[in-house]
Coordinates of N, CA and C in Angstrom, one line a residue:
M158 N 3.0 19.6 5.0 CA 1.9 19.4 4.1 C 0.6 19.8 4.9
Q159 N -0.3 20.4 4.3 CA -1.6 20.8 5.0 C -2.8 20.3 4.2
L160 N -3.8 19.7 5.0 CA -5.0 19.2 4.5 C -6.1 20.1 5.0
T161 N -7.0 20.6 4.1 CA -8.1 21.4 4.5 C -9.4 21.0 3.7
S162 N -10.5 21.5 4.1 CA -11.7 21.3 3.5 C -12.6 22.5 3.5
S163 N -13.3 22.8 2.4 CA -14.3 23.9 2.3 C -15.6 23.4 2.9
S164 N -15.7 22.0 3.1 CA -16.9 21.4 3.6 C -17.1 21.6 5.1
F165 N -16.0 21.6 5.8 CA -16.0 21.8 7.3 C -14.6 22.3 7.8
A166 N -14.7 23.0 8.9 CA -13.4 23.5 9.5 C -12.8 22.5 10.4
P167 N -11.5 22.6 10.6 CA -10.8 21.7 11.5 C -11.5 21.6 12.9
S168 N -11.7 20.4 13.4 CA -12.2 20.1 14.7 C -13.7 20.6 14.9
Q169 N -14.3 20.9 13.8 CA -15.7 21.4 13.8 C -16.6 20.3 13.2
E170 N -17.9 20.6 13.3 CA -18.9 19.7 12.9 C -18.9 19.5 11.4
I171 N -19.0 18.2 11.0 CA -19.1 17.9 9.6 C -20.6 17.9 9.3
P172 N -21.1 18.7 8.2 CA -22.5 18.8 8.0 C -23.2 17.4 7.7
Q173 N -24.4 17.3 8.1 CA -25.2 16.1 8.0 C -25.2 15.5 6.6
K174 N -25.2 16.3 5.5 CA -25.3 15.8 4.2 C -24.1 14.8 3.8
Y175 N -23.0 14.9 4.5 CA -21.9 14.0 4.3 C -22.0 12.7 5.0
G176 N -23.0 12.6 5.9 CA -23.2 11.4 6.6 C -23.8 10.3 5.8
K177 N -23.6 9.0 6.2 CA -24.1 7.9 5.5 C -25.6 7.8 5.4
R178 N -26.2 8.3 6.5 CA -27.7 8.2 6.6 C -28.4 9.4 5.8
A179 N -27.6 10.3 5.3 CA -28.2 11.4 4.5 C -27.8 11.2 3.1
D180 N -27.0 12.1 2.5 CA -26.6 12.1 1.1 C -25.4 11.2 0.8
N181 N -24.7 10.9 1.9 CA -23.4 10.0 1.8 C -22.5 10.6 0.7
T182 N -22.4 11.9 0.7 CA -21.5 12.7 -0.2 C -20.1 12.9 0.4
S183 N -19.1 12.6 -0.3 CA -17.7 12.8 0.2 C -17.5 14.3 0.2
P184 N -16.8 14.8 1.3 CA -16.6 16.3 1.4 C -15.4 16.7 0.4
Q185 N -15.4 18.0 0.2 CA -14.3 18.6 -0.6 C -13.0 18.5 0.3
L186 N -11.9 18.2 -0.3 CA -10.6 18.2 0.4 C -9.6 18.9 -0.5
A187 N -8.6 19.5 0.1 CA -7.5 20.2 -0.7 C -6.3 20.1 0.1
W188 N -5.1 20.0 -0.6 CA -3.9 20.0 0.1 C -2.8 20.8 -0.5
T189 N -1.8 21.2 0.3 CA -0.7 22.0 -0.2 C 0.6 21.6 0.4
D190 N 1.7 22.0 -0.2 CA 3.0 21.8 0.3 C 3.4 20.4 0.4
A191 N 3.1 19.6 -0.7 CA 3.6 18.2 -0.8 C 5.1 18.3 -0.9
P192 N 5.8 17.3 -0.3 CA 7.2 17.3 -0.4 C 7.8 16.9 -1.8
A193 N 9.0 17.4 -2.0 CA 9.6 17.0 -3.3 C 9.7 15.4 -3.3
G194 N 9.6 14.9 -4.5 CA 9.7 13.4 -4.6 C 8.3 12.7 -4.5
T195 N 7.3 13.5 -4.2 CA 5.9 12.8 -4.1 C 5.5 12.3 -5.5
R196 N 5.2 11.0 -5.5 CA 4.8 10.4 -6.8 C 3.3 10.0 -6.8
S197 N 2.7 10.0 -5.6 CA 1.2 9.8 -5.5 C 0.8 10.1 -4.1
F198 N -0.5 10.2 -3.9 CA -1.1 10.4 -2.6 C -2.0 9.3 -2.3
A199 N -2.2 9.1 -1.0 CA -3.2 8.1 -0.5 C -4.0 8.8 0.6
L200 N -5.2 8.3 0.9 CA -6.1 9.0 1.9 C -6.8 7.9 2.7
T201 N -6.9 8.2 4.0 CA -7.8 7.4 4.8 C -8.7 8.3 5.6
V202 N -9.9 7.7 5.9 CA -10.8 8.4 6.8 C -11.2 7.4 7.8
V203 N -10.9 7.6 9.1 CA -11.1 6.6 10.2 C -11.8 7.2 11.4
D204 N -12.7 6.5 11.9 CA -13.3 6.8 13.2 C -12.6 6.0 14.3
W205 N -11.8 6.7 15.1 CA -11.1 6.0 16.2 C -11.8 5.9 17.5
H206 N -13.1 6.4 17.6 CA -13.8 6.3 18.8 C -13.8 4.9 19.3
P207 N -13.7 4.7 20.6 CA -13.7 3.3 21.1 C -14.8 2.4 20.7
V208 N -16.0 3.0 20.5 CA -17.1 2.2 20.0 C -16.9 1.8 18.5
A209 N -16.3 2.6 17.7 CA -16.1 2.4 16.3 C -14.9 1.5 16.1
Q210 N -13.9 1.5 17.0 CA -12.8 0.6 16.9 C -12.0 0.8 15.6
G211 N -11.8 2.0 15.2 CA -11.0 2.2 14.0 C -11.7 1.9 12.7
Y212 N -13.0 2.2 12.6 CA -13.8 1.9 11.4 C -13.3 2.8 10.3
I213 N -13.1 2.1 9.1 CA -12.6 2.8 7.9 C -13.8 3.3 7.2
H214 N -13.8 4.6 7.0 CA -14.9 5.2 6.2 C -14.5 5.5 4.8
W215 N -13.2 5.5 4.5 CA -12.8 5.8 3.1 C -11.3 5.5 3.0
M216 N -10.9 4.8 2.0 CA -9.5 4.5 1.8 C -9.2 4.6 0.3
V217 N -8.3 5.5 -0.1 CA -8.0 5.8 -1.5 C -6.5 5.7 -1.7
C218 N -6.1 5.2 -2.8 CA -4.7 5.3 -3.1 C -4.5 5.6 -4.6
E219 N -3.3 5.8 -5.1 CA -3.0 6.1 -6.4 C -3.6 7.4 -6.9
L220 N -3.7 8.4 -6.0 CA -4.1 9.7 -6.4 C -2.9 10.3 -7.0
P221 N -3.0 10.8 -8.3 CA -1.8 11.3 -9.0 C -1.1 12.4 -8.2
A222 N 0.2 12.5 -8.4 CA 1.0 13.5 -7.7 C 0.6 14.9 -8.1
T223 N 0.0 15.0 -9.3 CA -0.4 16.3 -9.8 C -1.8 16.8 -9.2
T224 N -2.4 15.9 -8.4 CA -3.7 16.2 -7.7 C -3.4 17.0 -6.5
S225 N -4.2 18.0 -6.3 CA -4.1 18.8 -5.0 C -5.5 19.0 -4.4
A226 N -6.5 18.3 -4.9 CA -7.8 18.5 -4.3 C -8.8 17.4 -4.8
L227 N -9.8 17.1 -4.0 CA -10.9 16.2 -4.4 C -12.1 17.1 -4.2
D228 N -12.9 17.1 -5.3 CA -14.2 17.9 -5.2 C -15.2 17.2 -4.3
E229 N -16.1 18.0 -3.8 CA -17.3 17.4 -3.1 C -17.9 16.4 -4.0
G230 N -18.2 15.2 -3.4 CA -18.8 14.1 -4.2 C -17.9 13.3 -5.1
A231 N -16.6 13.5 -4.9 CA -15.6 12.8 -5.8 C -15.8 11.3 -5.7
A232 N -16.1 10.8 -4.5 CA -16.2 9.4 -4.3 C -17.3 8.7 -5.2
S233 N -18.2 9.5 -5.7 CA -19.4 9.0 -6.4 C -19.1 9.1 -7.9
G234 N -17.9 8.9 -8.4 CA -17.6 8.8 -9.8 C -16.8 9.9 -10.3
A235 N -16.3 10.8 -9.5 CA -15.5 12.0 -10.0 C -14.1 12.0 -9.4
M236 N -13.5 10.7 -9.2 CA -12.2 10.6 -8.7 C -11.2 11.0 -9.9
P237 N -10.0 11.5 -9.5 CA -9.0 11.8 -10.6 C -8.7 10.5 -11.3
P238 N -8.3 10.6 -12.6 CA -7.9 9.4 -13.4 C -6.8 8.6 -12.7
G239 N -7.0 7.3 -12.6 CA -6.0 6.5 -12.0 C -6.1 6.3 -10.5
A240 N -6.9 7.1 -9.8 CA -7.1 6.9 -8.4 C -8.0 5.7 -8.1
R241 N -7.7 5.0 -7.0 CA -8.4 3.8 -6.7 C -9.0 3.9 -5.3
Q242 N -10.3 3.6 -5.2 CA -10.9 3.5 -3.8 C -10.8 2.1 -3.3
V243 N -9.8 1.9 -2.4 CA -9.6 0.6 -1.8 C -10.8 0.2 -0.9
R244 N -11.4 1.2 -0.3 CA -12.6 1.1 0.4 C -13.5 2.3 0.0
P245 N -14.7 2.0 -0.5 CA -15.5 3.1 -1.0 C -16.0 4.0 0.2
Y246 N -16.3 5.3 -0.2 CA -16.8 6.2 0.8 C -18.0 5.8 1.5
A247 N -17.9 5.8 2.9 CA -19.1 5.5 3.7 C -19.1 6.7 4.7
G248 N -20.0 7.6 4.5 CA -20.1 8.8 5.4 C -20.2 8.5 6.8
P249 N -19.9 9.5 7.7 CA -20.0 9.3 9.1 C -21.4 8.7 9.5
F250 N -21.4 7.8 10.5 CA -22.6 7.3 11.0 C -22.4 6.7 12.4
P251 N -22.1 7.5 13.4 CA -21.9 7.0 14.7 C -23.2 6.4 15.3
P252 N -23.1 5.3 16.1 CA -24.3 4.7 16.6 C -25.0 5.6 17.5
S253 N -24.3 6.6 18.2 CA -24.9 7.6 19.0 C -23.9 8.7 19.3
G254 N -24.4 9.8 19.7 CA -23.5 10.9 20.1 C -22.6 11.4 19.0
T255 N -21.5 11.9 19.4 CA -20.5 12.6 18.5 C -19.2 11.8 18.4
H256 N -18.7 11.6 17.2 CA -17.5 10.9 17.0 C -16.6 11.9 16.2
D257 N -15.3 11.7 16.3 CA -14.3 12.4 15.5 C -13.9 11.5 14.3
Y258 N -13.8 12.2 13.2 CA -13.4 11.5 11.9 C -12.1 12.1 11.5
E259 N -11.1 11.2 11.3 CA -9.8 11.6 11.0 C -9.5 11.4 9.5
F260 N -9.3 12.4 8.8 CA -8.9 12.4 7.4 C -7.4 12.5 7.4
T261 N -6.7 11.5 6.8 CA -5.2 11.6 6.8 C -4.8 11.4 5.3
L262 N -4.0 12.4 4.9 CA -3.4 12.3 3.5 C -2.0 11.9 3.6
Y263 N -1.5 11.0 2.8 CA -0.2 10.5 2.7 C 0.5 10.9 1.4
A264 N 1.6 11.5 1.5 CA 2.4 11.8 0.3 C 3.4 10.6 0.2
L265 N 3.3 9.9 -1.0 CA 4.1 8.7 -1.2 C 5.2 8.8 -2.2
D266 N 6.2 8.1 -2.1 CA 7.3 8.1 -3.1 C 7.2 7.0 -4.2
V267 N 6.0 6.4 -4.2 CA 5.7 5.4 -5.3 C 4.4 5.8 -5.9
E268 N 4.2 5.4 -7.2 CA 2.9 5.7 -7.9 C 1.8 4.7 -7.5
R269 N 2.1 3.5 -7.0 CA 1.1 2.5 -6.7 C 1.4 1.9 -5.4
L270 N 0.4 1.5 -4.6 CA 0.5 0.8 -3.4 C 0.1 -0.7 -3.7
D271 N 0.8 -1.6 -3.1 CA 0.4 -3.0 -3.3 C -0.6 -3.4 -2.2
V272 N -1.8 -2.9 -2.4 CA -2.9 -3.1 -1.4 C -4.2 -3.5 -2.2
P273 N -4.7 -4.7 -1.9 CA -5.9 -5.1 -2.6 C -7.1 -4.3 -2.2
D274 N -8.1 -4.3 -3.1 CA -9.4 -3.6 -2.8 C -10.0 -4.3 -1.6
G275 N -10.5 -3.5 -0.7 CA -11.2 -4.0 0.5 C -10.2 -4.3 1.6
A276 N -8.9 -4.0 1.4 CA -7.9 -4.3 2.4 C -8.2 -3.7 3.8
P277 N -7.8 -4.3 4.9 CA -7.9 -3.7 6.2 C -6.9 -2.6 6.4
L278 N -7.1 -1.8 7.4 CA -6.3 -0.6 7.6 C -4.8 -1.0 7.9
D279 N -4.6 -2.1 8.6 CA -3.2 -2.5 8.9 C -2.5 -2.9 7.7
A280 N -3.1 -3.5 6.7 CA -2.4 -3.9 5.4 C -2.1 -2.6 4.6
F281 N -3.0 -1.6 4.7 CA -2.8 -0.4 4.0 C -1.6 0.3 4.6
M282 N -1.6 0.4 6.0 CA -0.5 1.1 6.7 C 0.8 0.4 6.4
S283 N 0.8 -0.9 6.4 CA 2.1 -1.6 6.2 C 2.6 -1.3 4.8
A284 N 1.7 -1.2 3.8 CA 2.2 -0.9 2.4 C 2.6 0.6 2.3
A285 N 1.9 1.5 3.0 CA 2.2 2.9 2.9 C 3.4 3.4 3.7
Q286 N 3.5 2.8 4.9 CA 4.5 3.4 5.8 C 5.9 3.5 5.2
P287 N 6.5 2.5 4.5 CA 7.8 2.6 4.0 C 8.0 3.6 2.9
H288 N 6.9 4.1 2.3 CA 6.9 5.0 1.2 C 6.3 6.4 1.5
T289 N 6.0 6.6 2.8 CA 5.4 7.9 3.2 C 6.5 9.0 3.4
L290 N 6.3 10.0 2.6 CA 7.2 11.2 2.8 C 6.7 12.2 3.8
A291 N 5.4 12.3 3.8 CA 4.8 13.3 4.8 C 3.3 12.9 4.9
T292 N 2.7 13.4 6.0 CA 1.2 13.2 6.2 C 0.6 14.5 6.6
A293 N -0.7 14.6 6.4 CA -1.4 15.8 6.9 C -2.8 15.2 7.4
T294 N -3.2 15.7 8.5 CA -4.5 15.2 9.1 C -5.4 16.4 9.3
L295 N -6.7 16.1 9.1 CA -7.8 17.0 9.3 C -8.9 16.2 10.0
V296 N -9.3 16.7 11.2 CA -10.3 16.0 12.0 C -11.6 16.8 12.0
G297 N -12.7 16.1 11.7 CA -14.0 16.7 11.8 C -14.9 15.9 12.8
R298 N -15.9 16.6 13.4 CA -16.8 15.9 14.3 C -18.1 15.7 13.6
F299 N -18.7 14.6 14.0 CA -20.1 14.3 13.4 C -21.0 13.8 14.5
T300 N -22.1 14.4 14.6 CA -23.1 14.1 15.6 C -24.3 13.4 15.0
R301 N -24.6 12.3 15.5 CA -25.8 11.6 15.0 C -27.1 12.4 15.5
Q302 N -27.9 12.6 14.5 CA -29.2 13.4 14.8 C -30.2 12.4 15.2
A303 N -31.0 12.8 16.2 CA -32.2 12.0 16.6 C -33.2 12.0 15.5
H304 N -33.9 10.9 15.3 CA -34.9 10.8 14.3 C -36.3 11.0 14.9

């Protein structure tokens, strides 16, 4: 499975407009080659920088298996029918310097995950792991701009 974005290239800078302190717009994402048996997708966006300590910037589940992309700004009311934002989109906002933001897509063999809204990442992972058929990761970098 492959995860890409027309908003930024792999391991490259994520434009400022996607940051929380700017437009807080979710980037465009697209994926291909989902495995047979995929019944839904889930998505996490995490900042693993030691300062951020695994801060969750977005967590989505119940993306229909027929979905292969999220449009730019989807988090602001244009999610596919049935999709659920467990954690709403919070664009990158490192306290200083540059952080890597890891977008991970999960192909799941179930239509729904038993994860409450606002769940922590470990609860999400515990629910998703036994049902994960494949994952795809896209990393972008974001640099805090001086004001």
